[in-house]
Amino acid sequence: MAPESTYNRRERPAKPALTREGIVAAAVAVMRAEGVERVTMRRLARELDTGAASLYVYVKDTEELHAAVLDELLAEVELDGAGDWRERLWAVLGSYRSVLFAHPSLARVALVTRLSGPRFLALVEAVLALLDEGGMAPGQAAWAVDVLLLTATAAAVEHGSRRERPGAAREHEVMAESLAGVSSRTHPHIAALGTDLVSGPGPVRARWAFDALLNGALATPRPDPGETR
Amino acid sequence: MAPESTYNRRERPAKPALTREGIVAAAVAVMRAEGVERVTMRRLARELDTGAASLYVYVKDTEELHAAVLDELLAEVELDGAGDWRERLWAVLGSYRSVLFAHPSLARVALVTRLSGPRFLALVEAVLALLDEGGMAPGQAAWAVDVLLLTATAAAVEHGSRRERPGAAREHEVMAESLAGVSSRTHPHIAALGTDLVSGPGPVRARWAFDALLNGALATPRPDPGETR
DNA sequence: ACCTGAACACCGTTCAAGT
DNA sequence: ACCTGAACACCGTTCAAGT
């Protein structure tokens, strides 16, 4: 319990040091193995051979810990690519989405927490650079990056939540059924579109949304700040 | 559900019946008073003078219960308005956002769960009707409604989470600081835009995003389904 | 300053047993 | 068929007490 002598420390070399870095590293390991929902104070404390209370010296709360784990993961986002600026931007956002798809429970964290870690900043910088290359006005780009990342994140949350749970496969069916079962008298537009509302492979829809958003952002000037509304 | 004698019902008028409706009603009440995070099986069971296990006869799990509560809340969304189709659509989405803003924790539910309740269908129908009125091609409208609701929901999640927690006010500062503290050598575009990245009142940004999305959706045809990719 | 055990106040879900 | 208590396997966070 009191490692006064050096040999005592050598006895458990696998145990990470109780530092913020050590805690985050353990958290990443648990997350990769079992998902973020297992990244809890108590579980991490067990992992680090200590009590949950000890972690509060290094980490504000569970949410802050999750945000740190997420930023660590964003290191995997591929920021460099080849081709047209639009294709490269699509690739960057696709890579971001892939990372979140691979860890669906983290996508939730991305939406709820305001990210500000180094990897996230690198991602924002990369997106801004590509929008600049594409000739988007700076003011529009500043606001567009938000919407682009938001939709990518939200798409990952949806997709991820759907895939994660066991009963999720047929939850989509329930949705499709409730759309099909709708009366053309009360819901004429839904009835007219039918399953087209949920049709199409995810990637194709995502690409259309990306193009639509980008086209709109390029063509829509920001409101005059002088206007009261 | 089978009230054989009237006096029996009179004896405990405050206690809702143990039916799906009763459970959902109690859930809505708890949610309004204390937020969805308090809408738990155990808490509801206490409210209904029974054990948590009993609820599983009527409700699949906690998530399904939350979805039911959310649909109940969507009754408050104002679907009819005056003016231009675009202004009316903006009003409908604004009303949807307001409802979620008022109950931030429910916005999270809206993103994670695939909604299919009657109020949600009414909302989708209303949006489709307005897009139709605005002359958007049906195929584009079918996909645009998804993106429009998604961004509104995601915005509510962000805003809501920010306002909800105590330390949230200065979380925005942390973000602003980390943007301001960025080196113009490593992150030139972020540095150039500075606080403009997080600038502007929420509603103005939301309106710009709405217009950009709508303009883009109107101008971006869906990919030819004949194409392999 | 850092670490700890114990405590407080909770969770979701399952299941054998009752009615 | 419906309802129940008890059990299993967990949570986040605080705090007095130790080193």
Tab-separated table of C-alpha atoms in Angstrom, chain A residues 74-195:
chain	number	residue	atom	x	y	z
A	74	LEU	CA	-10.729	11.697	-33.578
A	75	ALA	CA	-7.029	11.111	-34.193
A	76	GLU	CA	-8.192	8.444	-36.622
A	77	VAL	CA	-9.994	10.893	-38.886
A	78	GLU	CA	-8.232	11.034	-42.246
A	79	LEU	CA	-7.706	14.704	-43.060
A	80	ASP	CA	-5.701	14.427	-46.269
A	81	GLY	CA	-7.040	13.090	-49.512
A	82	ALA	CA	-6.856	13.461	-53.244
A	83	GLY	CA	-9.072	15.042	-55.864
A	84	ASP	CA	-11.416	17.941	-56.157
A	85	TRP	CA	-11.923	20.082	-53.019
A	86	ARG	CA	-15.511	18.887	-52.832
A	87	GLU	CA	-14.483	15.248	-53.020
A	88	ARG	CA	-11.808	15.781	-50.414
A	89	LEU	CA	-14.298	17.479	-48.115
A	90	TRP	CA	-16.710	14.613	-48.652
A	91	ALA	CA	-13.872	12.222	-47.777
A	92	VAL	CA	-12.970	14.097	-44.593
A	93	LEU	CA	-16.562	14.145	-43.406
A	94	GLY	CA	-16.943	10.529	-44.450
A	95	SER	CA	-13.904	9.622	-42.406
A	96	TYR	CA	-15.304	11.518	-39.440
A	97	ARG	CA	-18.589	9.689	-39.834
A	98	SER	CA	-16.799	6.342	-40.111
A	99	VAL	CA	-15.007	6.884	-36.842
A	100	LEU	CA	-18.286	7.673	-35.123
A	101	PHE	CA	-20.037	4.769	-36.873
A	102	ALA	CA	-17.424	2.436	-35.478
A	103	HIS	CA	-18.165	3.660	-31.968
A	104	PRO	CA	-21.836	4.604	-32.076
A	105	SER	CA	-22.150	5.422	-28.438
A	106	LEU	CA	-19.480	8.071	-28.823
A	107	ALA	CA	-21.420	9.885	-31.504
A	108	ARG	CA	-23.935	10.721	-28.796
A	109	VAL	CA	-21.173	12.290	-26.768
A	110	ALA	CA	-20.154	14.401	-29.756
A	111	LEU	CA	-23.587	15.959	-29.926
A	112	VAL	CA	-24.128	16.615	-26.290
A	113	THR	CA	-20.720	17.934	-25.333
A	114	ARG	CA	-19.116	21.010	-26.748
A	115	LEU	CA	-15.872	19.645	-28.130
A	116	SER	CA	-12.659	21.608	-27.950
A	117	GLY	CA	-9.831	19.069	-27.956
A	118	PRO	CA	-6.812	19.246	-30.293
A	119	ARG	CA	-8.061	16.590	-32.713
A	120	PHE	CA	-11.389	18.314	-33.041
A	121	LEU	CA	-9.681	21.622	-33.774
A	122	ALA	CA	-7.613	19.919	-36.471
A	123	LEU	CA	-10.802	18.614	-38.047
A	124	VAL	CA	-12.436	22.044	-38.023
A	125	GLU	CA	-9.303	23.564	-39.544
A	126	ALA	CA	-9.271	20.970	-42.322
A	127	VAL	CA	-12.907	21.579	-43.192
A	128	LEU	CA	-12.425	25.339	-43.213
A	129	ALA	CA	-9.390	25.014	-45.472
A	130	LEU	CA	-11.384	23.004	-47.979
A	131	LEU	CA	-14.344	25.397	-47.919
A	132	ASP	CA	-11.882	28.221	-48.510
A	133	GLU	CA	-10.366	26.329	-51.407
A	134	GLY	CA	-13.866	25.876	-52.782
A	135	GLY	CA	-14.321	29.623	-52.754
A	136	MET	CA	-16.882	29.883	-49.992
A	137	ALA	CA	-17.035	33.302	-48.357
A	138	PRO	CA	-15.413	33.213	-44.897
A	139	GLY	CA	-18.564	34.255	-43.052
A	140	GLN	CA	-20.580	31.522	-44.701
A	141	ALA	CA	-17.827	28.976	-44.141
A	142	ALA	CA	-17.714	29.824	-40.444
A	143	TRP	CA	-21.348	28.884	-40.096
A	144	ALA	CA	-21.320	26.066	-42.644
A	145	VAL	CA	-18.661	24.064	-40.834
A	146	ASP	CA	-20.993	23.850	-37.888
A	147	VAL	CA	-23.890	22.532	-39.927
A	148	LEU	CA	-21.699	20.099	-41.867
A	149	LEU	CA	-20.229	18.559	-38.738
A	150	LEU	CA	-23.576	18.582	-37.015
A	151	THR	CA	-25.299	16.634	-39.759
A	152	ALA	CA	-22.437	14.173	-39.977
A	153	THR	CA	-22.595	13.652	-36.225
A	154	ALA	CA	-26.350	13.363	-36.148
A	155	ALA	CA	-26.281	10.857	-39.002
A	156	ALA	CA	-23.802	8.772	-37.052
A	157	VAL	CA	-25.969	8.906	-33.961
A	158	GLU	CA	-28.994	7.721	-35.892
A	159	HIS	CA	-27.182	5.002	-37.752
A	160	GLY	CA	-25.260	3.948	-34.690
A	161	SER	CA	-28.200	3.741	-32.361
A	162	ARG	CA	-30.045	1.746	-34.949
A	163	ARG	CA	-27.293	-0.811	-35.378
A	164	GLU	CA	-26.326	-1.057	-31.750
A	165	ARG	CA	-29.437	-2.425	-30.161
A	166	PRO	CA	-30.696	-5.929	-30.830
A	167	GLY	CA	-34.256	-5.022	-31.721
A	168	ALA	CA	-33.060	-2.186	-33.888
A	169	ALA	CA	-33.209	-4.008	-37.201
A	170	ARG	CA	-36.963	-4.245	-37.133
A	171	GLU	CA	-37.410	-0.810	-35.612
A	172	HIS	CA	-36.881	0.375	-39.143
A	173	GLU	CA	-39.659	-1.959	-40.246
A	174	VAL	CA	-41.974	-0.491	-37.640
A	175	MET	CA	-41.201	2.920	-39.050
A	176	ALA	CA	-41.809	1.739	-42.602
A	177	GLU	CA	-45.063	0.074	-41.532
A	178	SER	CA	-46.341	3.139	-39.750
A	179	LEU	CA	-45.580	5.113	-42.908
A	180	ALA	CA	-47.306	2.570	-45.120
A	181	GLY	CA	-50.287	2.300	-42.799
A	182	VAL	CA	-50.988	5.997	-42.998
A	183	SER	CA	-54.254	7.115	-44.531
A	184	SER	CA	-54.027	9.079	-47.772
A	185	ARG	CA	-56.902	11.176	-46.493
A	186	THR	CA	-55.251	12.394	-43.303
A	187	HIS	CA	-51.654	12.275	-44.543
A	188	PRO	CA	-51.776	12.701	-48.319
A	189	HIS	CA	-48.146	13.708	-48.777
A	190	ILE	CA	-46.739	10.885	-46.704
A	191	ALA	CA	-48.997	8.421	-48.485
A	192	ALA	CA	-47.924	9.747	-51.871
A	193	LEU	CA	-44.232	9.359	-51.118
A	194	GLY	CA	-44.647	6.078	-49.299
A	195	THR	CA	-41.465	4.202	-48.589
